[in-house]
PDB file of C-alpha atoms in Angstrom:
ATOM      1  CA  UNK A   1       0.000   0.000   0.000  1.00 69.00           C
ATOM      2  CA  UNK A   2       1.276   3.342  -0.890  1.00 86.00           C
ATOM      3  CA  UNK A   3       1.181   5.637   1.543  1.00 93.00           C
ATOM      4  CA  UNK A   4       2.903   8.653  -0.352  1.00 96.00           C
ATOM      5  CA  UNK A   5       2.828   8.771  -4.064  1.00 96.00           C
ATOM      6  CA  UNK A   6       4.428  11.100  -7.094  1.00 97.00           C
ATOM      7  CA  UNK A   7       1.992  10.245  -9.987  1.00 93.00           C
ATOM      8  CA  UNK A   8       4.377  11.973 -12.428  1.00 95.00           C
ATOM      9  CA  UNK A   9       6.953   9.734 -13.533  1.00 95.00           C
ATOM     10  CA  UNK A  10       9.457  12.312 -14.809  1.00 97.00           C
ATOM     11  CA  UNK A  11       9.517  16.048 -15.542  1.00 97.00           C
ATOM     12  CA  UNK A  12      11.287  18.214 -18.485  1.00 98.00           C
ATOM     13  CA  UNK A  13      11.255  22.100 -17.864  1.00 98.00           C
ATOM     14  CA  UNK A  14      13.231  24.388 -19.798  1.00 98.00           C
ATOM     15  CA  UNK A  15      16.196  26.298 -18.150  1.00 98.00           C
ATOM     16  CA  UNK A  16      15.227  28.900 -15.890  1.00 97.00           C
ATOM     17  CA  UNK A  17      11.292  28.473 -15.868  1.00 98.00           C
ATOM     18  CA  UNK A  18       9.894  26.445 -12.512  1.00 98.00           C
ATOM     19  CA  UNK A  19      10.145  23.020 -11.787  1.00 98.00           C
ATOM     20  CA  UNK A  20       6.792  21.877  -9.968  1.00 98.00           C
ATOM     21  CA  UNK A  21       7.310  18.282  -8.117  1.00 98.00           C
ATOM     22  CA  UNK A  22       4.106  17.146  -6.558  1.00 98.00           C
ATOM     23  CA  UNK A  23       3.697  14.785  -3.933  1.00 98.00           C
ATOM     24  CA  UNK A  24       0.319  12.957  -2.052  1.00 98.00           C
ATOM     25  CA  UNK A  25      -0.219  10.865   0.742  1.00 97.00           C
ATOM     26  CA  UNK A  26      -2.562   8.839   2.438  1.00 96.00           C
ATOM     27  CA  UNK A  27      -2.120   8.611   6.175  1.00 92.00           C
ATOM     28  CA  UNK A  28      -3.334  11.460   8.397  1.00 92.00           C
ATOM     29  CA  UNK A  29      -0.764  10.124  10.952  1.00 90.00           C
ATOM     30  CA  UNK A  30       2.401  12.459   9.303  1.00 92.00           C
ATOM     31  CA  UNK A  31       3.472  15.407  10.327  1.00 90.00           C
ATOM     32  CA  UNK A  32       6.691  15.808   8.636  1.00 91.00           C
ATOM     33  CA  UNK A  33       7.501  15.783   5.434  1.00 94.00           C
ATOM     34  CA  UNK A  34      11.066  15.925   3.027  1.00 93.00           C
ATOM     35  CA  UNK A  35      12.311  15.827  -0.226  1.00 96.00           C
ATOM     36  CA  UNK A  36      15.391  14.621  -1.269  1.00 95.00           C
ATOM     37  CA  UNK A  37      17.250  14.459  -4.458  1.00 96.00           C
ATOM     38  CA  UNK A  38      19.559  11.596  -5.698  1.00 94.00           C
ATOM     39  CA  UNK A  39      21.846  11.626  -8.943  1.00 93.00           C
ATOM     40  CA  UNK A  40      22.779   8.385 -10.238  1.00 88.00           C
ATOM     41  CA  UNK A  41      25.233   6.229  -7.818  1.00 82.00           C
ATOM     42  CA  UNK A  42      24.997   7.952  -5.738  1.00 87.00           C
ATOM     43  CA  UNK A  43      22.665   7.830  -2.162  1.00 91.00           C
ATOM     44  CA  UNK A  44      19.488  10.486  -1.755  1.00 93.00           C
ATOM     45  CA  UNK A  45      20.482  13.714  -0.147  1.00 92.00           C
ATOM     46  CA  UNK A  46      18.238  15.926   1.963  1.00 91.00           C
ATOM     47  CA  UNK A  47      16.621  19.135   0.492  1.00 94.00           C
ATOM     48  CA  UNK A  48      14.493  20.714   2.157  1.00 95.00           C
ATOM     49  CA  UNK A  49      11.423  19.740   4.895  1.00 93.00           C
ATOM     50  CA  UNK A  50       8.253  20.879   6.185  1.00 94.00           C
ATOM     51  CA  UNK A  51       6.787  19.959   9.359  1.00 91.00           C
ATOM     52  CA  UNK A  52       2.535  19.723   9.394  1.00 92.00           C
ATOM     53  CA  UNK A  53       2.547  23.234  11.745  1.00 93.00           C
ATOM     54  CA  UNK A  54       3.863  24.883   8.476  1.00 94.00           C
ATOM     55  CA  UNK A  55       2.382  25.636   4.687  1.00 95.00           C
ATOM     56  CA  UNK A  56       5.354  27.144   3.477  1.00 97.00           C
ATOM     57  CA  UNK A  57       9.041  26.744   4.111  1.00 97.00           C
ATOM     58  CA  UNK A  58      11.591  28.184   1.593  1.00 97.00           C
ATOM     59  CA  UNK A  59      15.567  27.947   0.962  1.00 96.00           C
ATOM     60  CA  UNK A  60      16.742  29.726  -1.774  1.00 97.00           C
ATOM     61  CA  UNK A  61      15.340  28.607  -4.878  1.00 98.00           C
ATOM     62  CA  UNK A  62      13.648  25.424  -3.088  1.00 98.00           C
ATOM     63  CA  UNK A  63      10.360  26.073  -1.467  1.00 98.00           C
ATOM     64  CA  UNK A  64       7.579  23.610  -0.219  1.00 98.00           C
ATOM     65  CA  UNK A  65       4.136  23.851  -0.050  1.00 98.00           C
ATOM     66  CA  UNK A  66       1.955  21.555   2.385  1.00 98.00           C
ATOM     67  CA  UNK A  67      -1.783  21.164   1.845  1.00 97.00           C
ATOM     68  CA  UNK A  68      -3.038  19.468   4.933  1.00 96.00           C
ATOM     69  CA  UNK A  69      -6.578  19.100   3.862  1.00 96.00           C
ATOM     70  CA  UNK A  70      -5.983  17.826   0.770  1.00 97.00           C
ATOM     71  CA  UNK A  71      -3.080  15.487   1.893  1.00 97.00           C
ATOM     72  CA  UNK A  72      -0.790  16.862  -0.457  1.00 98.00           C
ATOM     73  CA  UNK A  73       2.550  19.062  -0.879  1.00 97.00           C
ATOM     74  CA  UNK A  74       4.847  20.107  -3.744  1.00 98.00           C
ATOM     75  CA  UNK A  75       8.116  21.655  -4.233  1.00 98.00           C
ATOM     76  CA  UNK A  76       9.219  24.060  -6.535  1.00 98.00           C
ATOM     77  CA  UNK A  77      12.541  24.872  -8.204  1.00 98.00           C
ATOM     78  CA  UNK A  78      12.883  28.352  -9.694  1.00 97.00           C
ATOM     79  CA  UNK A  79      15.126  29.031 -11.539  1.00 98.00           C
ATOM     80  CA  UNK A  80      15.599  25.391 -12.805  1.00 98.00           C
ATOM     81  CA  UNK A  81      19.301  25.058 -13.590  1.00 97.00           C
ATOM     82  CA  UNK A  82      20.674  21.760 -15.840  1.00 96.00           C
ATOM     83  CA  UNK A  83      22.363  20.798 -12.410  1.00 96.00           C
ATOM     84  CA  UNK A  84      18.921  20.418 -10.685  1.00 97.00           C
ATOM     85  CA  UNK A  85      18.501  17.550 -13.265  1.00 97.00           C
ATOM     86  CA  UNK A  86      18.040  14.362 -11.318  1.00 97.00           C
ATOM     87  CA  UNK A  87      15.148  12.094  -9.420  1.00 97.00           C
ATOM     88  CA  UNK A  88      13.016  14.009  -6.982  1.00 98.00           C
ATOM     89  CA  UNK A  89      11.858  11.657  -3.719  1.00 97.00           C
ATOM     90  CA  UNK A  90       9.348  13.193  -1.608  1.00 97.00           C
ATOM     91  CA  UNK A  91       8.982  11.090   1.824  1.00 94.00           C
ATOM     92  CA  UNK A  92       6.940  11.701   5.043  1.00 93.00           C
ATOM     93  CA  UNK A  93       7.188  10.413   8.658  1.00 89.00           C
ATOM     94  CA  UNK A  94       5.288  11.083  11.930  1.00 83.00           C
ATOM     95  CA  UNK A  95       6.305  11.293  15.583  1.00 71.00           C
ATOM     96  CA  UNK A  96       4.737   7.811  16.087  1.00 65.00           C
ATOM     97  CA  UNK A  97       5.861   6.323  13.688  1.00 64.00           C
ATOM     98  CA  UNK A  98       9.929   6.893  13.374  1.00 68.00           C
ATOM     99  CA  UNK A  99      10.867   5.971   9.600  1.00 84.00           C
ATOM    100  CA  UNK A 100      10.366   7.622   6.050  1.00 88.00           C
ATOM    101  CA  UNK A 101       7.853   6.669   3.478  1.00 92.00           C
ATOM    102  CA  UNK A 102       9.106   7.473   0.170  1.00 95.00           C
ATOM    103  CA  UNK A 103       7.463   7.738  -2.770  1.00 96.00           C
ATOM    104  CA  UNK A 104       8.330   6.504  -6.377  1.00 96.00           C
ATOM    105  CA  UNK A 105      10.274   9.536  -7.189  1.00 97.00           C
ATOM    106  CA  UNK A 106      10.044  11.740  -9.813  1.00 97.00           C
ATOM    107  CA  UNK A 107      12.919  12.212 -12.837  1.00 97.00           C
ATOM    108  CA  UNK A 108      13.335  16.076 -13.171  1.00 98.00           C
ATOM    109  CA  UNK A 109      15.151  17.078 -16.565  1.00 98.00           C
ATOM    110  CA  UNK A 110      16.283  20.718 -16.937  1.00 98.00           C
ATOM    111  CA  UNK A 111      17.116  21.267 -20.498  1.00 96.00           C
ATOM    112  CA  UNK A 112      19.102  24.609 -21.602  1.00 93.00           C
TER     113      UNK A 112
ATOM    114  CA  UNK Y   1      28.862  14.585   1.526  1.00 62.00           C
ATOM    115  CA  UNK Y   2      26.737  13.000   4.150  1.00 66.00           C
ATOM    116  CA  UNK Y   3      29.980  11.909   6.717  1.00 85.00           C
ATOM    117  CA  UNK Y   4      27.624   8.495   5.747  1.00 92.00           C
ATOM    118  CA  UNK Y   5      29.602   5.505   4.161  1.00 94.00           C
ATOM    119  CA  UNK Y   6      28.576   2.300   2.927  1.00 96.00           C
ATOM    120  CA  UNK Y   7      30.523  -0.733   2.031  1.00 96.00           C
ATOM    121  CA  UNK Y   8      31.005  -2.389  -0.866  1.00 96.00           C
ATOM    122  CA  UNK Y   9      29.481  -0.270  -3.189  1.00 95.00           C
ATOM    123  CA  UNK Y  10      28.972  -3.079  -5.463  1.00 96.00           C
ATOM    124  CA  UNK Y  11      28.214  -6.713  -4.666  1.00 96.00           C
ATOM    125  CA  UNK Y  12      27.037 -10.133  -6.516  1.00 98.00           C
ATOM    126  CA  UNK Y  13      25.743 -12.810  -5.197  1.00 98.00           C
ATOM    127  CA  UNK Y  14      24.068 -15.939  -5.916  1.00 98.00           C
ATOM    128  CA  UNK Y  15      20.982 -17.413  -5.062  1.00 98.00           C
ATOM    129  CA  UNK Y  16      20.792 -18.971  -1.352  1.00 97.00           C
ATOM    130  CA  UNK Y  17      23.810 -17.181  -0.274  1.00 98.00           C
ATOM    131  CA  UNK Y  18      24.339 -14.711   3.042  1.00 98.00           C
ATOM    132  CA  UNK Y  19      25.593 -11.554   2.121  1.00 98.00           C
ATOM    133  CA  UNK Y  20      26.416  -8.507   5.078  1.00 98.00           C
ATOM    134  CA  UNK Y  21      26.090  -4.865   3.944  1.00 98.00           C
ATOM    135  CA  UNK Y  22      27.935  -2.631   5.706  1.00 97.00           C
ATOM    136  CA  UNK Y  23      27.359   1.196   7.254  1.00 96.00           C
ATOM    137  CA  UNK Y  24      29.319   4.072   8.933  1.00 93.00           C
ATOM    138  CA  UNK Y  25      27.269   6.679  10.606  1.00 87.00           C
ATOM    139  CA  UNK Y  26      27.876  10.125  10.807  1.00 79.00           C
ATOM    140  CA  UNK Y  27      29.382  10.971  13.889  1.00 79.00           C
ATOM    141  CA  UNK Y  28      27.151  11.443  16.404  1.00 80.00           C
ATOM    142  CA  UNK Y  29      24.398   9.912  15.078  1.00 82.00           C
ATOM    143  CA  UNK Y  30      22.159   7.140  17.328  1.00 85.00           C
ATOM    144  CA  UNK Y  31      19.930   5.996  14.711  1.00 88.00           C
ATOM    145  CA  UNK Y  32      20.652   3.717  11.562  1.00 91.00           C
ATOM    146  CA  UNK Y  33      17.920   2.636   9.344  1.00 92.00           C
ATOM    147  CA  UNK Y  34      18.125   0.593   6.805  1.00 96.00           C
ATOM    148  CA  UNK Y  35      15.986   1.317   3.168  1.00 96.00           C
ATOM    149  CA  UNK Y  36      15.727  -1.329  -0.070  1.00 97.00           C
ATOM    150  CA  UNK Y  37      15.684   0.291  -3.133  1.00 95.00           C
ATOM    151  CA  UNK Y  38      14.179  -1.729  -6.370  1.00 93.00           C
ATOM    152  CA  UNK Y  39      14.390  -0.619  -9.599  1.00 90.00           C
ATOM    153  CA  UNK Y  40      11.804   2.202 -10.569  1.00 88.00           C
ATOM    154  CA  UNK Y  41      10.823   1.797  -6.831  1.00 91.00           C
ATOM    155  CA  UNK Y  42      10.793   4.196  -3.797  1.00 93.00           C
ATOM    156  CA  UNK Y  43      12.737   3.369  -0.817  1.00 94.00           C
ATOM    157  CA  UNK Y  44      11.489   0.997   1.319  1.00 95.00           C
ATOM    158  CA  UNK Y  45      11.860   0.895   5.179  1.00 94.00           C
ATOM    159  CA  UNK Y  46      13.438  -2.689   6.324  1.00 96.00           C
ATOM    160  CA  UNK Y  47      14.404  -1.743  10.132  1.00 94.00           C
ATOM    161  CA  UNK Y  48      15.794   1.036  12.073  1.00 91.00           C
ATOM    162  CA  UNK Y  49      18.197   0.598  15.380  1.00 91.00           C
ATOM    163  CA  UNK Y  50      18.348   2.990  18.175  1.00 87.00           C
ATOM    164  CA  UNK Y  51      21.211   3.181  20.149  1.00 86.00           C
ATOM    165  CA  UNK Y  52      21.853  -0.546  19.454  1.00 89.00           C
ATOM    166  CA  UNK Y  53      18.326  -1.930  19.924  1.00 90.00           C
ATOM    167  CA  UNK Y  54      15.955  -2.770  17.225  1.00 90.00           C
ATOM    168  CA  UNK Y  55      13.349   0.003  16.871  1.00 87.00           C
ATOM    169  CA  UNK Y  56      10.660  -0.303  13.993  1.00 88.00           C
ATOM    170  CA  UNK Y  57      10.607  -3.022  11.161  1.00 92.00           C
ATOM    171  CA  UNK Y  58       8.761  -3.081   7.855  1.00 92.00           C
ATOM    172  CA  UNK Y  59       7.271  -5.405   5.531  1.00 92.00           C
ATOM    173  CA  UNK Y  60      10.455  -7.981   5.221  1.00 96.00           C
ATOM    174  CA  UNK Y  61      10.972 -11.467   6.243  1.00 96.00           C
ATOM    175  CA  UNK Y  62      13.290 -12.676   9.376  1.00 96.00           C
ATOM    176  CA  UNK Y  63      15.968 -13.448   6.788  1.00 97.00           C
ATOM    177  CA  UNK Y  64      16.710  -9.793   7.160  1.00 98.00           C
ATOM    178  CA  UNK Y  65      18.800  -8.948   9.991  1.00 96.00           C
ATOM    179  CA  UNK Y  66      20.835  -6.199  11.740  1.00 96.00           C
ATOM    180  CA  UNK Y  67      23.579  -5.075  14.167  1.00 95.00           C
ATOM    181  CA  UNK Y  68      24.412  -1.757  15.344  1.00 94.00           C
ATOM    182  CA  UNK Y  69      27.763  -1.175  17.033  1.00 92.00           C
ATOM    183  CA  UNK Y  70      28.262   1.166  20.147  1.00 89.00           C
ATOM    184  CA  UNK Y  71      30.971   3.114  17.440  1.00 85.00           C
ATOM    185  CA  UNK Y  72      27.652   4.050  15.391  1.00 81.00           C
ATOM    186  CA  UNK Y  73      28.457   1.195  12.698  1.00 91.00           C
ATOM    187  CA  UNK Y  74      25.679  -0.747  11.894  1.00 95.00           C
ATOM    188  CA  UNK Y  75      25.633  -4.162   9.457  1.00 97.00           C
ATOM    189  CA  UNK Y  76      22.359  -5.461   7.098  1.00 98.00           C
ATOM    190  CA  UNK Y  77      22.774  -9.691   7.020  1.00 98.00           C
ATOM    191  CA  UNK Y  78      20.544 -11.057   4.411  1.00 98.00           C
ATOM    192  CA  UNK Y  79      20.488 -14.977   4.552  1.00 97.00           C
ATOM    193  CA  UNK Y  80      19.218 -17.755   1.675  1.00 98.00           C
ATOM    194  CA  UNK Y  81      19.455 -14.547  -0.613  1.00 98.00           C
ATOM    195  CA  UNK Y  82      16.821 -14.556  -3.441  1.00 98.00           C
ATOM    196  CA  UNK Y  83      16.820 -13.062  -7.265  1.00 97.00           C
ATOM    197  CA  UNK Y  84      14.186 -10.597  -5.864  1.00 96.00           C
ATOM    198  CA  UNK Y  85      16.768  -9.722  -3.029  1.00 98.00           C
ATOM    199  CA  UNK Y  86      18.627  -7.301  -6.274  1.00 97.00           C
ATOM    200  CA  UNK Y  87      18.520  -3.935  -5.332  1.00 97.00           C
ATOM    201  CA  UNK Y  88      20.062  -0.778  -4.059  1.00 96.00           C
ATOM    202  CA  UNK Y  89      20.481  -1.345  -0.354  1.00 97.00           C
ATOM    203  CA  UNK Y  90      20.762   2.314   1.394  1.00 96.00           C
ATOM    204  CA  UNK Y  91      21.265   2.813   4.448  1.00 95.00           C
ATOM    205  CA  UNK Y  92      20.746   6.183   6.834  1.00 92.00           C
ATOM    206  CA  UNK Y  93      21.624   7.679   9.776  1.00 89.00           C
ATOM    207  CA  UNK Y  94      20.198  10.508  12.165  1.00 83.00           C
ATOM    208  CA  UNK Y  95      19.754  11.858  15.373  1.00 78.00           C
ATOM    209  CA  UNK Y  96      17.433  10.452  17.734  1.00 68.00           C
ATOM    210  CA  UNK Y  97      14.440   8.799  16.891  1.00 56.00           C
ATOM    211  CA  UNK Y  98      11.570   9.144  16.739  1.00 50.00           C
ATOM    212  CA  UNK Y  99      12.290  10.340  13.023  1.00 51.00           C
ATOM    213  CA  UNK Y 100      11.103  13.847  12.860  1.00 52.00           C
ATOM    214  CA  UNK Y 101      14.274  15.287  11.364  1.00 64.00           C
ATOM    215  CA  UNK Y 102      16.193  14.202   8.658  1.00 75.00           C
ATOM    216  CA  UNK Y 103      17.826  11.119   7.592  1.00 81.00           C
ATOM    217  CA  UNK Y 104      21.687  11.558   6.012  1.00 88.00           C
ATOM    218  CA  UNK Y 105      21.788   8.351   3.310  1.00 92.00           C
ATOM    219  CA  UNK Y 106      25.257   6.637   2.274  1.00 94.00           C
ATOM    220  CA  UNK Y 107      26.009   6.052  -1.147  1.00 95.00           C
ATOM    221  CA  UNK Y 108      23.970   2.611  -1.115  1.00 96.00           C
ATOM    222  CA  UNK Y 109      25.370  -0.632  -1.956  1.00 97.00           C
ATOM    223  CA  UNK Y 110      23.880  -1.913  -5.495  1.00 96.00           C
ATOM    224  CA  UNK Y 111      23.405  -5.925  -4.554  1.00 97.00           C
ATOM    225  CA  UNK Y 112      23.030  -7.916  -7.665  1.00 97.00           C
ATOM    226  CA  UNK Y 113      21.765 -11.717  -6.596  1.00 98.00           C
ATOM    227  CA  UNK Y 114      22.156 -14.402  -9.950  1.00 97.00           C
TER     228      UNK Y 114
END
C-alpha cells in the first residue's frame, strides 16, 4: 500500500522556468515531510522539509508547499538550472511512527 | 557529503547465499535505518536501530537482519538470498528517533543476486 505517491513519472522544464514536483499521501498520521534528491550512484540527499505546523518553508530557490486538507505538498525549483537535473523523492514520517515513506520519485530534466 | 559511508558499493551474489552490507554513521548519530531500493521503486523501510536496539521493522521477512555497534556502525545480514533480493540497499543515519528530522543516506550498496 502506498502511503505517499508522485503520480508523475518524470519532468522536463526548460532552463530557468519552474520546476513543480508534486507529492500525495494517504495517512493522516504524518506530520513531517522531506524531499530529497539523488543523482545516479549515488545515495538520496536531503533538500528541504516541512513539518505539518507549516504551509510554506523556503531555501533559496527550493520552497515547499503543504496542503493538509488535501493530503498533499509540492516543491518548486525556480530558476531550474541543468544541475537540478536528477530524481526528486518526496517522503513523510510522523512522531509515532519513526521511519520515512518514500514515494516513487520523480525524474526532473532541466534542459538549456 | 553525508559523513555516511557504505561498504562495498557493489556486490554479486548468488541465489541462497548470506551476504552482510555494511554502514558508517555520521558521527554522532544514534539511529541507523536501513531502506531497499528496487528498480523504478521508492525506498522501502526494512528496520531502524536505536542506540543498538531494534526500533521499527517493515514489511520484510526474518531473513533480514541487523547489528548496530556502540561506534555508530551498523551491518544489514541477508540470509538464503533470493533473485528478488537485487537492489540498491541504502542505508541512513540521524539523530534520535523518533524520526522527525532528517535522515543523512550513504552512497547505497547496489546488490546484484544471480
Amino acid at each position: 500500500d502506498q502511503q505517499v505517491k508522485q503520480n508523475s513519472p518524470s519532468l522536463s522544464v526548460q532552463e530557468g522556468r519552474i520546476s513543480i514536483l508534486n507529492c500525495d499521501y494517504t495517512n493522516s498520521m504524518f506530520d513531517y515531510f522531506l524531499w530529497y534528491k539523488k543523482y545516479p550512484a549515488e545515495g538520496p540527499t536531503f533538500l528541504i522539509s516541512i513539518s505539518s505546523i507549516k504551509d510554506k518553508n523556503e531555501d533559496g530557490r527550493f520552497t515547499v508547499f503543504l496542503n493538509k486538507s488535501a493530503k498533499h505538498l509540492s516543491l518548486h525549483i525556480v530558476p531550474s538550472q541543468p544541475g537540478d537535473s536528477a530524481v526528486y523523492f518526496c517522503a513523510a514520517s510522523g512522531s509515532t511512527l519513526g521511519r520515512l515513506y518514500f514515494g516513487r520519485g520523480t525524474q526532473l530534466t532541466v534542459w538549456p | 557529503e553525508t559523513g555516511v559511508t557504505q561498504s562495498p558499493t557493489h556486490l554479486i551474489k548468488t541465489r541462497g547465499q548470506q551476504v552482510t552490507l555494511r554502514c558508517s554513521s555520521q558521527s554522532g548519530h544514534n539511529t541507523v535505518s536501513w531502506y531497499q531500493q528496487a528498480l523504478g521503486q521508492g525506498p522501502q523501510f526494512i528496520f531502524q536501530y536505536y542506540r543498538e536496539e531494534e526500533n521499527g521493522r517493515g514489511n520484510f521477512p526474518p531473513r533480514f537482519s541487523g547489528l548496530q555497534f556502540p561506534n555508530y556502525s551498523s551491518e544489514l545480514n541477508v540470509n538464503a538470498l533470493e533473485l528478488d533480493d537485487s537492489a540498491l540497499y541504502l542505508c541512513a543515519s540521524s539523530l534520535g528517533t523518533p524520526l522527525n528530522t532528517e535522515a543523512f543516506f550513504g552512497q547505497g550498496t547496489r546488490l546484484t543476486v544471480v
